[in-house]
Tab-separated table of C-alpha atoms in Angstrom:
chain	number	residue	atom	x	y	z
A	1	UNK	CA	71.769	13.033	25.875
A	2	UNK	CA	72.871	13.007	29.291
A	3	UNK	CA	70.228	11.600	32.160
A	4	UNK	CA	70.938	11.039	35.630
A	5	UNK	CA	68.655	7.619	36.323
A	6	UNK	CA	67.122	7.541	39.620
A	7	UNK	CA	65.833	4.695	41.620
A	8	UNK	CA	63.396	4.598	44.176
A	9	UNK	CA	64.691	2.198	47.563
A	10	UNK	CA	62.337	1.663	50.439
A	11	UNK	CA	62.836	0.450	53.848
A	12	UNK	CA	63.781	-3.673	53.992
A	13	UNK	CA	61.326	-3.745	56.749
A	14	UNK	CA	58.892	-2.886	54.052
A	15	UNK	CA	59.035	-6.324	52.490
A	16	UNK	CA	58.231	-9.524	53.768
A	17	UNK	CA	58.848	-13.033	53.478
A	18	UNK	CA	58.126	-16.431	53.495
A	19	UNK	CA	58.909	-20.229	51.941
A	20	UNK	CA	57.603	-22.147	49.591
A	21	UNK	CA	57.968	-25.443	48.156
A	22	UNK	CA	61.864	-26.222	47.231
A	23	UNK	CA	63.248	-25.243	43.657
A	24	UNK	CA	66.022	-27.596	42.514
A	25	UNK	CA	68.515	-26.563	40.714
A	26	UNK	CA	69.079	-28.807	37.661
A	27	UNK	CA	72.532	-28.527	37.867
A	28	UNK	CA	74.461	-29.841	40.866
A	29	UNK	CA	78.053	-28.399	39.271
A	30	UNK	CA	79.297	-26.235	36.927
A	31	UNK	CA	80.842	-28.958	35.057
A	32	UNK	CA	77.230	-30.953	35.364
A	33	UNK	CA	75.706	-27.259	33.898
A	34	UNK	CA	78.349	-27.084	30.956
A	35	UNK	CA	77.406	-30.666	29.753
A	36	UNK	CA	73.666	-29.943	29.751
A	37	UNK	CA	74.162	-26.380	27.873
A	38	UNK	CA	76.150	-28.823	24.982
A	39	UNK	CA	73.214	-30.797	24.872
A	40	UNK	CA	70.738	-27.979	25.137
A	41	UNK	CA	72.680	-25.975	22.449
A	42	UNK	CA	70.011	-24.653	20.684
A	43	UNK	CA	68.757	-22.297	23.819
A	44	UNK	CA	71.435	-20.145	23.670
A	45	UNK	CA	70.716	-17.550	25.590
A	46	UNK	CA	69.949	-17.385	29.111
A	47	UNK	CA	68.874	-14.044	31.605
A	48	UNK	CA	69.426	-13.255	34.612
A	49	UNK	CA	69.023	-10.133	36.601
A	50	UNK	CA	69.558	-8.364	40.262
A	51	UNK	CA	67.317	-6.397	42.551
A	52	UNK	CA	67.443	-3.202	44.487
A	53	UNK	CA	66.016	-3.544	47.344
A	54	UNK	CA	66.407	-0.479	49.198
A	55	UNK	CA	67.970	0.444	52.832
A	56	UNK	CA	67.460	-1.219	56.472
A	57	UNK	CA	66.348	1.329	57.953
A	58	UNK	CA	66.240	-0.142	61.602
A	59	UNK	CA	69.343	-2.371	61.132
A	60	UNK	CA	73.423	-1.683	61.759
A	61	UNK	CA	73.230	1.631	61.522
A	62	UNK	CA	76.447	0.613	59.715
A	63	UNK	CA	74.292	0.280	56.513
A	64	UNK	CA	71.506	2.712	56.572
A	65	UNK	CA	70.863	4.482	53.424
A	66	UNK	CA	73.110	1.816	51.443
A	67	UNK	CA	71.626	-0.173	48.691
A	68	UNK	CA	71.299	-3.644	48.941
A	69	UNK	CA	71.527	-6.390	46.303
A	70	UNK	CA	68.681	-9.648	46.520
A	71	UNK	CA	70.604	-12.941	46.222
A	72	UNK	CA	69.310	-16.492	46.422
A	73	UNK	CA	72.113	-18.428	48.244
A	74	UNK	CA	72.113	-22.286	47.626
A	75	UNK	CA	73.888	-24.826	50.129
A	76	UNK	CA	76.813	-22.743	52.737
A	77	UNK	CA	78.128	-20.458	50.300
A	78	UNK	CA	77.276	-20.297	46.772
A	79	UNK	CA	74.908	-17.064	46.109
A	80	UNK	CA	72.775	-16.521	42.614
A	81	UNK	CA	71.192	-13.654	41.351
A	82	UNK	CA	67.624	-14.834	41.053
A	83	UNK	CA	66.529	-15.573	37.262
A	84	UNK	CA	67.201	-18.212	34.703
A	85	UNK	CA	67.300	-19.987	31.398
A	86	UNK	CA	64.977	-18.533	28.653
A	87	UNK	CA	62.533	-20.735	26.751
A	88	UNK	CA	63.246	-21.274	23.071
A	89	UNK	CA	61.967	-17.921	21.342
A	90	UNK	CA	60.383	-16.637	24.892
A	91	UNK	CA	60.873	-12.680	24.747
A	92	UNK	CA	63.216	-11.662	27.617
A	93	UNK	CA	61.067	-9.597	29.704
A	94	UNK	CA	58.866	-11.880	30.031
A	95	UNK	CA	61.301	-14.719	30.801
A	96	UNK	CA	62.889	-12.554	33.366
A	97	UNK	CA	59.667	-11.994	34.941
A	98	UNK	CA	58.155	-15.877	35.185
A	99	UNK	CA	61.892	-16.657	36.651
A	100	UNK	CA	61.319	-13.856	38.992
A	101	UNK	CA	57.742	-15.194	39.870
A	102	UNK	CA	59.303	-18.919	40.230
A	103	UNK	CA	62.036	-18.170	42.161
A	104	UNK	CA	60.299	-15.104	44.511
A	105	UNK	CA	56.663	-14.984	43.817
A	106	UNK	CA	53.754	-15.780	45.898
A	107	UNK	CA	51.663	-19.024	45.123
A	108	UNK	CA	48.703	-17.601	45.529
A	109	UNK	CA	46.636	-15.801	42.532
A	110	UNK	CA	45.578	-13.216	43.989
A	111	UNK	CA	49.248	-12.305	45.142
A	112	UNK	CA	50.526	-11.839	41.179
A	113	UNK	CA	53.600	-9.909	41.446
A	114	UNK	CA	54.021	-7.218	38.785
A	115	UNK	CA	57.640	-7.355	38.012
A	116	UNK	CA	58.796	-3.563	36.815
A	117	UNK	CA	62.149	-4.750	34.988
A	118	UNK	CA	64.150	-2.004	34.431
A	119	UNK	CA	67.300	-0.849	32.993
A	120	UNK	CA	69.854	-3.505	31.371
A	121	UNK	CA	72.602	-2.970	33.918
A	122	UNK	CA	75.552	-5.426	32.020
A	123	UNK	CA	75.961	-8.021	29.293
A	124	UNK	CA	78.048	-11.296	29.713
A	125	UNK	CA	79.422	-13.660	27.181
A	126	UNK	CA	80.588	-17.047	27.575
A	127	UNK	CA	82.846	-17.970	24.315
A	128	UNK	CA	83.434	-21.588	24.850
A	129	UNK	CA	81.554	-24.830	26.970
A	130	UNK	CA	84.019	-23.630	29.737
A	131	UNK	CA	83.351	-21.024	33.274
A	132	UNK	CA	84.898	-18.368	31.918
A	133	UNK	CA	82.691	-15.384	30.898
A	134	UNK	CA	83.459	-11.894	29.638
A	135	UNK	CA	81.643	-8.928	29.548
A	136	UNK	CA	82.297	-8.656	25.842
A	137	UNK	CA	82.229	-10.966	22.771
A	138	UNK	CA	85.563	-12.060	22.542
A	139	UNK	CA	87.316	-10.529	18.933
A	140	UNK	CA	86.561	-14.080	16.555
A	141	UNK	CA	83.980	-15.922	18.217
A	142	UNK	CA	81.370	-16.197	16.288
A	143	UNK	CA	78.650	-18.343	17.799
A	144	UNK	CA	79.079	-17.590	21.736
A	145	UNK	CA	77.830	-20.370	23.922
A	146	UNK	CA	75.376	-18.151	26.463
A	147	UNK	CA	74.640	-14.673	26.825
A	148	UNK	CA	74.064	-13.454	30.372
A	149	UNK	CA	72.003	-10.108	30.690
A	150	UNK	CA	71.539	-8.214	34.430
A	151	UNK	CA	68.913	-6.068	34.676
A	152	UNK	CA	67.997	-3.538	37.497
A	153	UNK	CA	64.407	-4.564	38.800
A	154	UNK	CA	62.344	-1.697	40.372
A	155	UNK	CA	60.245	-2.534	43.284
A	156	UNK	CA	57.075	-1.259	44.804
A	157	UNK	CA	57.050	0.066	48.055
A	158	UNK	CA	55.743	-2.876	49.317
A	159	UNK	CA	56.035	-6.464	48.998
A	160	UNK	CA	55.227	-10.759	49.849
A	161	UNK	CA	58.120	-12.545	48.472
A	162	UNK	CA	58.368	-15.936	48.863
A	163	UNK	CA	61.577	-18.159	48.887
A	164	UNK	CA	61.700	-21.761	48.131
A	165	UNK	CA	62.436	-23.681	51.210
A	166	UNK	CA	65.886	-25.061	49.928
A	167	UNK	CA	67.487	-21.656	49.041
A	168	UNK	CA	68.150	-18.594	51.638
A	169	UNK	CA	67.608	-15.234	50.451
A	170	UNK	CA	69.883	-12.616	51.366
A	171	UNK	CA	69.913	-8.551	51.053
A	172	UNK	CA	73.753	-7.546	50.007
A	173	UNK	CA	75.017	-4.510	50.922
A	174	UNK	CA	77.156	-2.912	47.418
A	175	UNK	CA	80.388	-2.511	49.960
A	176	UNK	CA	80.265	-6.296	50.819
A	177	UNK	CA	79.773	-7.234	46.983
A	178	UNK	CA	82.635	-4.564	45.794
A	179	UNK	CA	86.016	-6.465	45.235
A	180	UNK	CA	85.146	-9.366	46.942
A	181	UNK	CA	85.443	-12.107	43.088
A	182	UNK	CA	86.614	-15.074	45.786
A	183	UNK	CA	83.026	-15.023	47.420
A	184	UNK	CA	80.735	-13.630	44.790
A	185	UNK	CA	82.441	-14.183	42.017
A	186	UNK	CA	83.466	-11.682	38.484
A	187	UNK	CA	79.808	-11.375	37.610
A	188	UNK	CA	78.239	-10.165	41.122
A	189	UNK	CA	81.712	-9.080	42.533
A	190	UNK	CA	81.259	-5.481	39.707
A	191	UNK	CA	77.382	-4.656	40.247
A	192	UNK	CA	78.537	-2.086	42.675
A	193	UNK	CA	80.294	-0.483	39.346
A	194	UNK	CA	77.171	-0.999	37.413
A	195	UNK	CA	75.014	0.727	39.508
A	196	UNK	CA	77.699	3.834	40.362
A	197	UNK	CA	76.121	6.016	37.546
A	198	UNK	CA	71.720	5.697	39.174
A	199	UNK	CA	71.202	7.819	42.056
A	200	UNK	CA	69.167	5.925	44.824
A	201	UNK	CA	66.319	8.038	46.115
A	202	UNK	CA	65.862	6.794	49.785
A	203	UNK	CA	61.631	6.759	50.665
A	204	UNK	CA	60.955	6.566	54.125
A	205	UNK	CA	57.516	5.745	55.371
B	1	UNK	CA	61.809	0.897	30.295
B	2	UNK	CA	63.634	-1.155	28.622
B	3	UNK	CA	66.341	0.070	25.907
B	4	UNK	CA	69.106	-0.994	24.167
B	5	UNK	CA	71.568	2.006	23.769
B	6	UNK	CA	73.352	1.670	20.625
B	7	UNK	CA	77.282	3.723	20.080
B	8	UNK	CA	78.391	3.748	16.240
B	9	UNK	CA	82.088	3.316	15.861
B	10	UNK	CA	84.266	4.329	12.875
B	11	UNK	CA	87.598	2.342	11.687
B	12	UNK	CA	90.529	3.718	13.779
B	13	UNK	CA	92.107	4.536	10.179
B	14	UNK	CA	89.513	7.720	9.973
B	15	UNK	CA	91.263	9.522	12.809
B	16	UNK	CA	94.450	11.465	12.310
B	17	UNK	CA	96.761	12.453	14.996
B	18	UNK	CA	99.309	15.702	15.841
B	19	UNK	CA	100.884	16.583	18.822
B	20	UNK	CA	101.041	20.081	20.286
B	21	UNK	CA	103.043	21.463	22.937
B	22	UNK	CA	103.281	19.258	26.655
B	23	UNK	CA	100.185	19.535	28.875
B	24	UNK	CA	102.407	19.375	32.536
B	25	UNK	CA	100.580	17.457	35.073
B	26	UNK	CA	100.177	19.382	38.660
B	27	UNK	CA	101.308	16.620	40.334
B	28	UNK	CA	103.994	14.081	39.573
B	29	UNK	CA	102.277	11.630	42.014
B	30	UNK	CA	99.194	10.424	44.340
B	31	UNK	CA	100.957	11.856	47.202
B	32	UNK	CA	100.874	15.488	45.486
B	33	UNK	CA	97.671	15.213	44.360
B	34	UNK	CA	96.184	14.160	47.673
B	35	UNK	CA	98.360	16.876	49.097
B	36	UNK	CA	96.706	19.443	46.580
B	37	UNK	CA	93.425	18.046	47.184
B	38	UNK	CA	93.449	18.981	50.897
B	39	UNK	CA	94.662	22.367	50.024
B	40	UNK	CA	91.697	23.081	47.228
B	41	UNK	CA	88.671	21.110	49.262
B	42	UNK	CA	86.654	23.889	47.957
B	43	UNK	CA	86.806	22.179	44.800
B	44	UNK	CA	85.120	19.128	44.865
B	45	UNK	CA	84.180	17.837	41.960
B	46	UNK	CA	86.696	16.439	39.583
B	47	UNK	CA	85.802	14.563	36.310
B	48	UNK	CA	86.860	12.127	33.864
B	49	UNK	CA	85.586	10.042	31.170
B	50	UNK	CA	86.088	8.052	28.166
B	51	UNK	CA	86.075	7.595	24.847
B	52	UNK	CA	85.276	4.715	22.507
B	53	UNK	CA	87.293	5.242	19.607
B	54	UNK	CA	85.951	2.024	17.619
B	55	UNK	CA	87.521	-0.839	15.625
B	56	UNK	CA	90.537	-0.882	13.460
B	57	UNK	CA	89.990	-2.367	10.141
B	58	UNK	CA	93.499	-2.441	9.046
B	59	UNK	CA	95.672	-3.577	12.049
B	60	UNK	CA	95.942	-6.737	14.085
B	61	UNK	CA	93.063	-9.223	12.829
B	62	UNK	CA	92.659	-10.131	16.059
B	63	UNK	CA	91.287	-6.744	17.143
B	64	UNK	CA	88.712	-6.501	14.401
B	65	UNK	CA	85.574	-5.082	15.581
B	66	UNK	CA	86.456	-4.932	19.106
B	67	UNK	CA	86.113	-1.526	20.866
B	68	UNK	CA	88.919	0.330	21.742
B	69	UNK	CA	89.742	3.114	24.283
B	70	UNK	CA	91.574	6.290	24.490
B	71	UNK	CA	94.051	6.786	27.645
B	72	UNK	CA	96.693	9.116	27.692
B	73	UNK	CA	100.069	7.566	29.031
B	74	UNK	CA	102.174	9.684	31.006
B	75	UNK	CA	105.685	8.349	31.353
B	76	UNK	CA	106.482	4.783	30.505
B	77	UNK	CA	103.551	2.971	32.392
B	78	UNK	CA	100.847	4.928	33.680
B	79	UNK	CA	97.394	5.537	32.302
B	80	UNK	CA	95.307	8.183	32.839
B	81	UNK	CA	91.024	8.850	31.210
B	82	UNK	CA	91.606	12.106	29.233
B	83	UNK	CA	89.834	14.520	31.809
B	84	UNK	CA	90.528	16.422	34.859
B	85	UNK	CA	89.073	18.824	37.301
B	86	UNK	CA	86.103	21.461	36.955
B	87	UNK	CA	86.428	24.550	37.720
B	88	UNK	CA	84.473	26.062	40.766
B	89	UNK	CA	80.506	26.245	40.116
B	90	UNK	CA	81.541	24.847	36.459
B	91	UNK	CA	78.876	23.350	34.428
B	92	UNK	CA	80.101	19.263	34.347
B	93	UNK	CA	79.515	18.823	30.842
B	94	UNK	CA	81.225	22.001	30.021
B	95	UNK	CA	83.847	21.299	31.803
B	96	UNK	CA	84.606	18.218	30.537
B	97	UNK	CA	84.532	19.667	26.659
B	98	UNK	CA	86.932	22.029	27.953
B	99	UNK	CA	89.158	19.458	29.397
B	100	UNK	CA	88.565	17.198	26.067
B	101	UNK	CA	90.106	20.299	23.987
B	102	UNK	CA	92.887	21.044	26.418
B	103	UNK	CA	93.714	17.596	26.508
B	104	UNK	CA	92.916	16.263	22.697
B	105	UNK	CA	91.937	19.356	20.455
B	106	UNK	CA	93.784	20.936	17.818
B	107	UNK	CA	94.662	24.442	18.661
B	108	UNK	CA	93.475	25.767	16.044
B	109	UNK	CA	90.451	27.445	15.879
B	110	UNK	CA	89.020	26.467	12.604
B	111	UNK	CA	89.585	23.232	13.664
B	112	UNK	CA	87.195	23.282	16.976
B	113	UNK	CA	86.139	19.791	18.365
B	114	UNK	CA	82.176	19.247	18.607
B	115	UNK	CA	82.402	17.204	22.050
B	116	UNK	CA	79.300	14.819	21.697
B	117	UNK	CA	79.174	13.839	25.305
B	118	UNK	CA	77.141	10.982	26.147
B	119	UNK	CA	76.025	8.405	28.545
B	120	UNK	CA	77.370	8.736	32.076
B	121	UNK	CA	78.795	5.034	33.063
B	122	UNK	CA	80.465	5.292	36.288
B	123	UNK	CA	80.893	7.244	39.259
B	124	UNK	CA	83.375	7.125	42.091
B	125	UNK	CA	84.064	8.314	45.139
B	126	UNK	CA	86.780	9.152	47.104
B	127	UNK	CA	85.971	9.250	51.047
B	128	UNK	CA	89.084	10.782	52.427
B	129	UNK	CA	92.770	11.764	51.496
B	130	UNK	CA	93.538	8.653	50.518
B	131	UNK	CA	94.232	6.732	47.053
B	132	UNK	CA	91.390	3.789	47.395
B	133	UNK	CA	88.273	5.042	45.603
B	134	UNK	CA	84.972	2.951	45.348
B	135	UNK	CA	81.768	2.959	42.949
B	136	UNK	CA	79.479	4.121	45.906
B	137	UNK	CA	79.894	6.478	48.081
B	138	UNK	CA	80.110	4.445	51.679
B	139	UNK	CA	77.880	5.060	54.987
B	140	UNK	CA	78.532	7.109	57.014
B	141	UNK	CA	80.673	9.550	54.956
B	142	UNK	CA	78.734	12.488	54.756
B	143	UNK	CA	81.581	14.878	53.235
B	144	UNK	CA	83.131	12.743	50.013
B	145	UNK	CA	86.204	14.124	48.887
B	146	UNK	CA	86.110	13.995	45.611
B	147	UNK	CA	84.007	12.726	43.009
B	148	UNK	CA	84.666	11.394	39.502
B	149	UNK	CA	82.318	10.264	36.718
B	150	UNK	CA	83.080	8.958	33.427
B	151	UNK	CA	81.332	9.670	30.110
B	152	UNK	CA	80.618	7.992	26.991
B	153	UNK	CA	82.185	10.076	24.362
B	154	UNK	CA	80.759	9.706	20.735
B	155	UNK	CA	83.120	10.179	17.937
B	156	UNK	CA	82.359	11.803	14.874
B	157	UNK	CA	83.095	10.261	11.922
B	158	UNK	CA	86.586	11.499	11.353
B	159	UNK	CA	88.196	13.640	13.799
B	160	UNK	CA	91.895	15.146	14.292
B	161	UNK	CA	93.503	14.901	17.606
B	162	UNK	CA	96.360	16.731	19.001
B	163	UNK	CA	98.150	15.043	21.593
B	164	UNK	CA	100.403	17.088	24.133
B	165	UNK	CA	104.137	15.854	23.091
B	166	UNK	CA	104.886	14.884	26.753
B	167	UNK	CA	101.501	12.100	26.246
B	168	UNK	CA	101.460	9.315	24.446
B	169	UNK	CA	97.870	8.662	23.264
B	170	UNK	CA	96.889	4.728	23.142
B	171	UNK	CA	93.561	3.026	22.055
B	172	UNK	CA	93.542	-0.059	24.158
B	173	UNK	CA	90.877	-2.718	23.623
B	174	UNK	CA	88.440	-3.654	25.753
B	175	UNK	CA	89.899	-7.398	25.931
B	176	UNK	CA	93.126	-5.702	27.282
B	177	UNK	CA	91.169	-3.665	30.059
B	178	UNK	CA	89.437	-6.436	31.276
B	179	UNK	CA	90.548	-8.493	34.661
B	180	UNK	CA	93.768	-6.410	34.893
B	181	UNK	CA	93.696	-3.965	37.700
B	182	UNK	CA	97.705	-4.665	38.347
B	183	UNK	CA	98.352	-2.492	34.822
B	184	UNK	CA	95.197	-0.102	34.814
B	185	UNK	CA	93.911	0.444	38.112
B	186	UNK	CA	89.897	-0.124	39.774
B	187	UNK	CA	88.424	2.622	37.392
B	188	UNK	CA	90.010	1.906	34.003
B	189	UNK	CA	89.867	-1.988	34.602
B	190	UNK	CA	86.056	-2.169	34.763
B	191	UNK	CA	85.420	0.228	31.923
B	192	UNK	CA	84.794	-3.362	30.230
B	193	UNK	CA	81.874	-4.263	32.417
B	194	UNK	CA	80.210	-0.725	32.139
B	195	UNK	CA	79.867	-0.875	28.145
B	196	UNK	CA	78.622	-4.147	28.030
B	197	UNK	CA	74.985	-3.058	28.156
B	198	UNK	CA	75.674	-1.358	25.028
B	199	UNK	CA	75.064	-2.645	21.398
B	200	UNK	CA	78.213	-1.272	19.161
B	201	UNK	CA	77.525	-0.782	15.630
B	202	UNK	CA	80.451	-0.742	13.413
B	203	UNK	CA	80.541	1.612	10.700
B	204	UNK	CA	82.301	0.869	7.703
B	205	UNK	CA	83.347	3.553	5.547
């Protein structure tokens, strides 16, 4: 019954980037994002996910060997895990990976990314039309509003991502994300604790 | 890849409760312990872990099929996982059925617990003599001093526990955890976070 889960991490300098046409975000606010959900009721549940994407291993030597977290940061401060809203009846996989390959992916055919999504890392609930989530179903609600699911995404050793021109990517060390809820938030702010029980496996090459 | 990991949980009314004589802590505080630490370095790896107890079906409505958690209160406020250290070159999982028994078994031997020790959730780390611990171990710190990782626990159906008389035993719900590091601590307070990828099935009976 007991497994230790390993993940693979390779260099950041393995991976490269560039833009792509913007995404907008159909919500300006939270408050503009709560009225839409009331309209939208019927999709109730939405996905989202991080990334692992391995150790710098030619940047502050401060953070070699540390795993980072992918986030797509919108305007000065506000930072996303990348992923989205499901389709009505769309399986989740699936969903997870076109909202990978919308917000990351290449253009190009004949750069299709194969998304390996892996283990479902945490699982939050949003009760009411309100910001508030909990990583539970609170005791007597019934019909929760959204359901949130994070899931750890393996990459290859190598990749093209590219990032729509109005959002900025960013690689997150776990010690920046780890008890920081005023910048990242309650949802980003514990991945560090969701990801204490895999053991990295560093590849150099 | 992908799987949802299920834990069955039995109405709080199937498990009965004794005490048996006081289980002394080695240290009456953080200070001792650290001090202790330093003095057994050879002994590094310490473990805890958890237990889901599951959902009362008689008591508070408002706790109705919520999961609940076992911590053993020392004194008037403080919280502790049931747990504690391994013994040099111990086997971890042994250890931590032998810690289980010390801390929660009957004495008796025809009444000897079946530990079913599951999923590992968490690990921390503790870089040096000091009280801060975090869910990674950081860069740079090639020697860790200590190391603690919590289990899943899986509950038989009915069970008798025998709680030292100086402990008071408490099942706490997850709700209660949640968001309150002031009354719990880092580690206990994001217990909520690290079950949320499971599915709990309540079992009637």
């Amino acid at each position: 019954m007991v497994a230790t889960t390993s993940v693979n991490m390779y260099p950041l300098a393995n991976y490269t980037f560039g833009t792509k046409e913007p995404k907008m975000e159909k919500d300006t606010s939270v408050a503009d994002r709560l009225a839409r959900m009331k309209v939208n009721y019927l999709v109730l549940f939405h996905h989202s996910y991080h990334i692992t994407i391995g150790f710098p291993n030619n940047a502050d030597v401060q953070e070699h060997n540390h795993p980072h977290i992918l986030l797509l940061q919108i305007g000065n401060t506000f930072c996303k895990l990348p992923g989205g809203r499901l389709k009505p009846g769309e399986n989740e996989i699936e969903g997870l990976k076109r909202k990978l390959s919308s917000k990351l992916g290449a253009n190009s055919p004949s750069f299709q990314q194969n998304w390996q999504i892996g283990e479902c890392v945490a699982v939050w609930w949003r009760p009411n039309f309100e910001t508030a989530m909990y990583p539970y179903c609170p005791p007597h609600i019934t019909k929760p509003k959204e359901c949130k699911k994070l899931f750890l995404v393996h990459l290859p050793e190598r990749e093209f991502f590219a990032v729509p021109k109005n959002l900025k990517l960013l690689a997150v060390p776990l010690f920046e994300l780890y008890d920081n809820v005023s910048r990242y938030g309650p949802v980003i702010s514990t991945i560090p604790q969701q990801l204490s029980r895999f053991q990295f496996n560093m590849v150099s090459s």
